[in-house]
């Protein structure tokens, strides 16, 4: 076949933010340094059988010690922003269900220095307050099934916003509460590894409450900052035609999207979700006044997107297909949904087994714009895992570059449709601890050799640097190199 190379470029709006993203437990290591106490991910990863190969975040990318080198690499790539998370157990290591406990200055200092280092490199920090590393002491008192966890989160958010709010313009309360609730408490493939559907729905509510209390706290402590929330919204569709197939779409949309969007943005839980889940819980953990607290909105919504969600009705006649990409568990994350199945999709998948369809990213961004006109949007995660190898100091990750190329065009399609997308954060800056998959899955555009901690820019990183430098993507994937 002939390869046409056109140098024609599709441009992004001036000022579009170009970033990468990471999360504390996935990159930092140094889990027992400077006063940090265990999180639920320390406990989970040190429990045999929970993480592939018994991997833990004890060392991870050693970013806690190498952050200067890492920021220098970001500068080489030309990224204008960086999304990272703060490890709660570094900030208030003695937190209990009843009280936040003393603030640990050494914990705050690490993030304050990181922020300074980023700003000095011309990179704007975007801070996530909770990316899944709940202090273990709070889990021992019920974790996200307890409203006291949400109350303590609000206090912790105030501490971080007060310390960093003079230099940080955007605070994200939570990353993907869907994962925290359903993977942590229903399927159990994430920490704390519980498999109780009712607990998962209580967690949904207390995570929403945490967003509300956290948003109020950030606005008090850092009045000029923007408050955001990052959701892994699902682009749910069916290839079936029956009413039951369409009902499966509605149900999964309710459990993954609307149960977070509606309370935060509209101040109410979707009535159909309450009905769907009535066999599991009566939602009596929603107390009078809670929805007013949750209904804080956001100044900018973070959207994480990797893969489409395809469903169909399950009538029980054949074994239920559960290719939903959420890890293998005897327990489904889809509470009260035994009549839904997730069929295998044809075509290319990433190393996660996730199928690739960039259209979903356009659809989600346009949907948010349609349902909440004017709501500013950030793509806070998008990227792909492949089995990368370093050969002679290079990583030819052609598939990742193609994935990024397709998804950046999808962002442009959303912009063309009027969606106010302000930036894009590639997941991830570095290969890192991929939760239940440990180090076996590599999402980075920078390769990490875990024996030596050596960083190697993958070809996709050089390609991304070229995109950033031009503020544009080429029509043809191959025609741009930094
Ligand atoms: C997100 N799922 O996690 C997280 O925000 C990142 O920390 C993570 O490394 C990245 O995506 C890649 O996985 C997810 O099962 C984990 O649907 C699991 C799912 C979705 C997102």
XYZ file of C-alpha atoms and ligand atoms in Angstrom:
503
model
C 0.000 0.000 0.000
C 1.127 3.523 -0.663
C 1.543 5.832 2.264
C 0.345 9.332 1.684
C 2.054 11.836 3.898
C 0.345 15.135 4.067
C 1.707 17.817 6.313
C -1.691 19.378 6.678
C -2.329 20.217 10.321
C -5.491 20.556 12.371
C -5.003 23.280 14.953
C -6.078 23.521 18.565
C -7.354 26.782 20.039
C -4.728 29.225 21.283
C -3.966 28.600 24.944
C -5.047 24.956 24.831
C -3.427 23.218 27.827
C -1.127 20.301 26.990
C -0.380 17.980 29.849
C 0.402 14.582 31.179
C -1.025 12.975 34.302
C 0.058 10.692 37.141
C -1.210 9.728 40.598
C 0.675 9.632 43.886
C 0.559 5.930 44.717
C 1.347 4.963 41.139
C 4.607 6.917 40.868
C 5.949 8.207 44.186
C 7.265 5.256 46.189
C 8.791 6.404 49.500
C 5.769 4.985 51.262
C 7.274 5.135 54.742
C 9.162 8.410 54.408
C 8.664 11.771 56.037
C 5.849 10.551 58.226
C 3.560 8.928 55.626
C 1.304 6.220 57.054
C -0.325 3.350 55.105
C -3.157 3.825 52.663
C -5.635 1.202 51.538
C -3.402 0.575 48.502
C -0.418 -0.292 50.709
C -2.568 -2.800 52.553
C -4.136 -4.174 49.387
C -0.901 -4.499 47.398
C 0.814 -6.221 50.320
C -2.006 -8.765 50.548
C -0.954 -11.866 48.574
C -2.998 -12.504 45.459
C -4.380 -8.993 45.077
C -1.929 -7.486 42.577
C -0.315 -9.208 39.584
C 3.157 -10.546 40.487
C 2.749 -9.252 44.033
C 3.814 -5.789 42.898
C 3.449 -2.886 45.328
C 3.909 0.877 45.185
C 6.725 0.762 47.764
C 9.215 2.142 45.239
C 7.213 2.546 42.009
C 8.937 5.235 39.901
C 10.758 6.665 42.917
C 9.267 9.949 41.805
C 9.341 11.182 45.410
C 13.125 11.404 45.052
C 13.369 11.990 41.304
C 10.727 14.646 40.782
C 13.280 17.241 39.660
C 14.539 14.952 36.906
C 10.933 14.183 35.978
C 9.948 17.840 35.761
C 12.997 18.438 33.586
C 11.739 15.691 31.248
C 8.315 17.330 31.089
C 10.014 20.536 30.154
C 11.783 18.754 27.301
C 8.430 17.524 26.051
C 7.065 21.053 26.199
C 3.981 20.192 28.240
C 2.363 23.303 29.635
C 0.544 21.612 32.515
C 0.855 18.549 34.754
C -1.841 16.719 36.683
C -0.678 14.908 39.822
C -2.331 13.827 43.042
C -1.602 14.476 46.691
C -1.273 11.440 48.964
C -3.652 12.060 51.846
C -1.621 9.822 54.229
C 1.361 12.151 53.793
C -0.656 15.213 54.805
C -2.551 13.979 57.876
C -0.903 10.670 58.815
C -2.780 10.371 62.124
C -6.286 10.940 60.734
C -9.091 8.972 62.358
C -12.794 8.799 61.659
C -13.349 11.373 64.401
C -10.597 13.868 63.736
C -8.190 14.944 61.037
C -5.237 14.923 63.432
C -2.148 17.090 63.085
C -0.933 18.275 59.701
C 2.440 16.804 58.701
C 4.628 19.681 57.457
C 7.051 17.340 55.675
C 4.204 15.892 53.652
C 2.957 19.302 52.562
C 6.507 20.407 51.842
C 7.003 17.737 49.183
C 4.037 18.981 47.154
C 4.879 22.618 47.742
C 8.388 22.018 46.376
C 6.978 20.070 43.432
C 4.625 22.960 42.643
C 7.526 25.419 42.755
C 9.629 23.194 40.535
C 6.793 22.965 37.985
C 6.123 26.696 37.993
C 9.824 27.411 37.540
C 9.698 25.154 34.467
C 6.677 27.018 33.111
C 4.326 24.088 33.813
C 0.964 24.714 35.464
C 0.123 22.264 38.256
C -3.357 20.706 38.379
C -3.817 19.029 41.748
C -6.038 16.024 42.437
C -6.832 15.726 46.126
C -7.914 12.087 46.087
C -6.643 9.489 43.641
C -7.568 6.383 45.656
C -4.964 6.277 48.462
C -7.357 6.509 51.406
C -5.652 6.466 54.822
C -6.007 2.911 56.106
C -7.268 4.162 59.468
C -10.337 5.575 57.726
C -11.016 2.300 55.926
C -10.773 0.518 59.262
C -13.635 2.745 60.422
C -15.791 1.958 57.374
C -14.001 3.730 54.544
C -16.276 5.291 51.951
C -19.300 3.506 53.417
C -19.042 6.005 56.278
C -19.977 9.662 55.980
C -17.198 10.470 58.424
C -14.718 9.697 55.621
C -16.363 12.425 53.537
C -16.257 14.836 56.476
C -12.552 14.206 57.065
C -11.931 14.579 53.328
C -13.427 18.055 53.409
C -11.053 19.037 56.233
C -8.072 17.521 54.439
C -9.018 19.374 51.232
C -9.010 22.644 53.145
C -5.484 21.976 54.446
C -4.074 21.285 50.972
C -5.921 24.166 49.307
C -4.708 26.568 52.006
C -1.108 25.431 51.553
C -0.973 25.368 47.747
C -3.801 27.690 46.709
C -1.492 30.674 46.301
C 0.176 28.852 43.360
C -2.311 26.221 42.155
C -5.219 27.389 40.015
C -7.107 24.084 39.703
C -7.989 21.580 42.419
C -9.751 18.351 41.515
C -11.550 16.838 44.459
C -11.788 13.195 43.347
C -10.454 11.053 40.554
C -12.968 8.563 39.148
C -15.252 7.945 42.113
C -16.803 5.193 39.959
C -13.631 3.140 40.438
C -13.370 3.933 44.155
C -16.941 2.830 44.777
C -17.588 -0.081 42.445
C -14.104 -1.565 41.963
C -13.238 -0.989 45.611
C -16.475 -2.142 47.252
C -18.421 -4.263 44.714
C -16.049 -6.199 42.423
C -13.165 -5.899 44.866
C -10.422 -5.677 42.223
C -9.267 -2.385 43.747
C -8.540 -1.492 47.366
C -10.062 -2.069 49.845
C -11.175 -5.196 47.961
C -14.648 -5.504 49.396
C -17.441 -7.261 47.495
C -20.643 -5.805 48.937
C -23.007 -4.117 46.464
C -24.824 -2.154 49.168
C -21.501 -0.838 50.440
C -20.590 0.272 46.916
C -23.719 2.423 46.670
C -23.099 3.911 50.100
C -19.588 4.679 48.823
C -21.055 6.392 45.744
C -23.010 8.741 47.971
C -20.207 9.472 50.405
C -17.818 10.139 47.516
C -20.352 12.595 46.104
C -20.618 14.145 49.551
C -16.815 14.318 49.701
C -16.814 16.221 46.427
C -19.318 18.709 47.828
C -17.495 19.210 51.126
C -14.158 19.351 49.295
C -15.466 21.949 46.827
C -16.733 24.131 49.692
C -13.385 23.771 51.455
C -11.343 24.702 48.379
C -13.533 27.752 47.780
C -13.014 28.862 51.379
C -9.267 28.275 51.470
C -8.387 29.260 47.893
C -11.172 31.542 46.640
C -9.528 32.208 43.294
C -8.955 28.538 42.450
C -11.088 26.486 40.069
C -12.799 23.415 41.512
C -13.056 20.331 39.387
C -14.105 16.702 39.579
C -12.745 13.994 37.304
C -15.174 11.307 36.167
C -14.537 8.268 34.013
C -17.678 8.766 31.997
C -18.849 5.853 29.912
C -19.868 6.148 26.296
C -22.500 3.444 26.531
C -24.165 1.970 23.516
C -25.719 -1.230 22.270
C -25.713 -3.001 18.971
C -28.947 -4.686 19.973
C -32.333 -3.430 18.893
C -34.703 -4.710 21.540
C -36.205 -2.508 24.249
C -34.282 -4.620 26.748
C -30.989 -3.732 25.010
C -31.810 -0.047 25.240
C -32.786 -0.476 28.851
C -29.354 -1.978 29.496
C -27.829 1.219 28.074
C -30.000 3.370 30.342
C -29.088 1.302 33.380
C -25.315 1.384 32.843
C -25.472 5.085 31.962
C -27.252 5.617 35.278
C -24.752 3.663 37.367
C -21.638 5.055 35.732
C -22.517 8.574 34.572
C -25.708 10.029 35.995
C -25.292 8.830 39.596
C -22.312 11.212 39.814
C -23.271 13.945 37.338
C -26.827 14.532 38.519
C -26.226 15.116 42.242
C -23.129 17.264 41.654
C -24.517 19.329 38.770
C -28.280 19.228 39.456
C -28.645 18.396 43.145
C -30.591 15.168 42.719
C -30.106 11.456 42.276
C -31.553 10.000 39.075
C -34.901 8.479 39.981
C -34.401 5.462 37.711
C -31.126 4.534 39.447
C -32.851 4.608 42.828
C -35.483 2.253 41.438
C -32.939 -0.003 39.689
C -30.950 -0.451 42.906
C -33.858 -0.739 45.331
C -33.202 -4.455 45.827
C -29.695 -3.622 47.066
C -30.228 -0.535 49.219
C -32.901 1.935 50.246
C -30.390 4.823 50.016
C -31.149 5.765 53.627
C -27.547 6.965 53.925
C -28.638 10.073 52.000
C -29.506 12.385 54.866
C -31.630 15.536 54.701
C -29.444 18.357 53.436
C -26.857 16.087 51.815
C -27.900 16.868 48.264
C -27.508 20.592 48.922
C -23.957 19.896 50.058
C -23.217 17.658 47.067
C -24.699 20.167 44.644
C -21.599 22.364 44.467
C -21.111 21.968 40.759
C -17.651 22.330 39.272
C -15.798 25.172 37.586
C -14.359 22.693 35.141
C -15.262 19.036 34.597
C -12.528 16.462 34.084
C -13.361 13.648 31.679
C -11.289 10.460 31.555
C -11.789 8.284 28.512
C -10.084 5.111 27.328
C -12.543 2.761 25.714
C -16.181 2.358 24.669
C -18.784 0.509 26.738
C -21.031 -1.805 24.739
C -23.893 -3.578 26.464
C -26.806 -5.805 25.663
C -29.599 -7.410 27.593
C -28.817 -10.796 29.108
C -31.701 -13.225 29.107
C -29.920 -16.003 30.973
C -29.884 -18.465 28.072
C -26.094 -18.510 27.616
C -23.248 -17.714 30.016
C -23.155 -13.996 30.718
C -20.483 -12.136 28.759
C -18.533 -9.903 31.108
C -15.962 -8.296 28.882
C -16.368 -4.907 30.538
C -12.631 -4.333 30.903
C -12.772 -3.973 34.652
C -10.626 -6.910 35.670
C -11.589 -10.424 36.541
C -13.655 -10.910 39.598
C -16.347 -13.349 40.524
C -18.200 -10.233 41.629
C -19.526 -7.702 39.168
C -18.993 -3.985 39.654
C -22.437 -3.551 38.068
C -24.630 -3.736 41.123
C -28.208 -4.838 40.591
C -27.534 -5.463 36.886
C -27.579 -9.215 36.327
C -29.740 -8.637 33.262
C -26.936 -6.737 31.491
C -23.982 -8.259 29.683
C -20.861 -6.841 28.055
C -20.167 -8.588 24.759
C -16.724 -9.075 23.286
C -16.027 -6.452 20.625
C -14.269 -7.171 17.364
C -11.113 -5.349 16.437
C -7.978 -3.990 18.012
C -7.517 -3.884 21.766
C -4.743 -2.436 23.923
C -2.656 -4.472 26.360
C -5.481 -3.960 28.876
C -7.830 -5.793 26.534
C -9.701 -2.507 26.076
C -11.086 -1.897 22.607
C -10.219 1.301 20.851
C -12.849 3.673 19.507
C -11.952 7.354 19.604
C -15.491 8.356 18.660
C -16.523 7.832 22.266
C -14.377 10.731 23.410
C -16.087 13.103 20.977
C -19.510 11.806 21.980
C -18.873 12.298 25.709
C -17.485 15.812 25.357
C -20.333 16.838 23.064
C -22.878 15.291 25.417
C -21.516 17.274 28.358
C -21.658 20.437 26.249
C -25.237 19.678 25.209
C -26.471 18.849 28.708
C -24.485 21.535 30.524
C -23.838 24.345 28.042
C -20.895 26.486 28.995
C -19.430 23.953 31.412
C -15.695 23.995 30.753
C -14.131 20.625 30.079
C -10.704 19.062 30.455
C -9.716 15.656 29.169
C -7.935 14.676 32.371
C -6.904 11.183 31.186
C -6.577 9.437 27.873
C -3.959 6.992 26.732
C -3.164 3.346 26.196
C -1.076 0.454 27.528
C 1.069 -1.552 25.147
C 3.883 -4.044 25.684
C 6.772 -1.686 25.080
C 10.395 -2.712 24.883
C 13.531 -0.628 24.782
C 15.749 -1.523 21.826
C 19.001 0.371 21.472
C 17.711 3.169 23.653
C 14.442 3.594 21.748
C 10.845 2.506 22.125
C 8.912 2.263 18.881
C 5.403 2.405 20.315
C 3.636 2.980 17.022
C 0.287 1.760 18.346
C 0.274 4.270 21.197
C 1.029 7.113 18.809
C -1.830 5.975 16.593
C -4.125 5.811 19.599
C -3.168 9.354 20.636
C -3.505 10.627 17.087
C -7.030 9.268 16.789
C -8.096 10.604 20.171
C -6.673 14.076 19.582
C -8.689 14.218 16.380
C -11.671 13.194 18.494
C -11.022 16.166 20.787
C -10.862 18.438 17.745
C -14.169 17.030 16.529
C -15.697 17.952 19.890
C -14.204 21.450 19.693
C -15.650 21.804 16.185
C -19.046 20.906 17.644
C -18.647 23.737 20.155
C -17.616 21.832 23.279
C -15.440 24.097 25.469
C -12.505 21.714 25.886
C -9.637 23.609 27.524
C -6.920 20.999 27.689
C -5.734 17.421 27.338
C -3.775 15.341 29.844
C -2.199 12.224 28.479
C -2.203 9.175 30.782
C 0.481 8.726 31.576
C 3.710 10.668 31.810
C 5.622 7.619 33.108
C 5.062 3.898 33.102
C 3.803 3.255 36.625
C 1.987 1.022 39.113
C -1.169 0.117 37.210
C -3.241 -0.800 40.289
C -4.301 -4.469 40.235
C -2.023 -5.076 37.243
C 1.072 -3.804 39.036
C 3.940 -2.966 36.715
C 2.795 -5.424 34.052
C 0.942 -2.702 32.095
C 2.784 0.279 30.686
C 0.766 3.444 30.019
C 3.680 5.904 29.943
C 5.011 7.935 27.066
C 8.219 7.717 29.081
C 9.486 4.182 29.629
C 10.707 3.259 33.106
C 13.199 0.464 33.725
C 12.163 -0.543 37.232
C 15.564 -2.090 38.036
C 17.529 1.066 37.353
C 14.775 3.740 37.370
C 16.133 4.790 34.007
C 13.673 6.887 31.977
C 13.562 6.584 28.166
C 11.356 8.750 25.969
C 9.180 6.538 23.809
C 8.521 7.518 20.204
C 5.028 8.579 21.288
C 6.588 11.141 23.645
C 8.562 12.660 20.777
C 5.427 12.683 18.645
C 3.430 14.338 21.453
C 6.176 16.956 21.846
C 5.711 17.754 18.175
C 1.962 18.141 18.606
C 2.517 20.496 21.525
C 5.120 22.538 19.675
C 2.727 23.052 16.743
C -0.459 23.200 18.838
C -1.840 20.964 16.117
C -2.146 17.372 14.994
C -1.272 16.203 11.525
C -3.878 14.541 9.355
C -1.510 11.616 8.935
C -0.076 10.088 12.052
C 3.473 9.703 10.715
C 4.058 13.189 9.438
C 5.014 14.875 12.682
C 8.236 14.384 14.623
C 9.733 16.643 17.215
C -7.805 5.172 35.575
N -11.840 0.340 34.629
O -8.088 3.952 36.165
C -7.056 5.888 36.657
O -7.477 7.185 36.914
C -5.578 5.770 36.516
O -4.999 5.858 37.789
C -5.229 4.496 35.794
O -3.864 4.206 35.816
C -5.754 4.642 34.379
O -7.132 4.933 34.380
C -5.526 3.422 33.493
O -6.207 2.318 33.998
C -9.013 3.093 35.706
O -11.747 -0.827 35.048
C -8.927 1.807 36.159
O -12.782 0.702 33.882
C -9.869 0.886 35.808
C -10.898 1.270 34.984
C -11.002 2.566 34.515
C -10.053 3.470 34.878
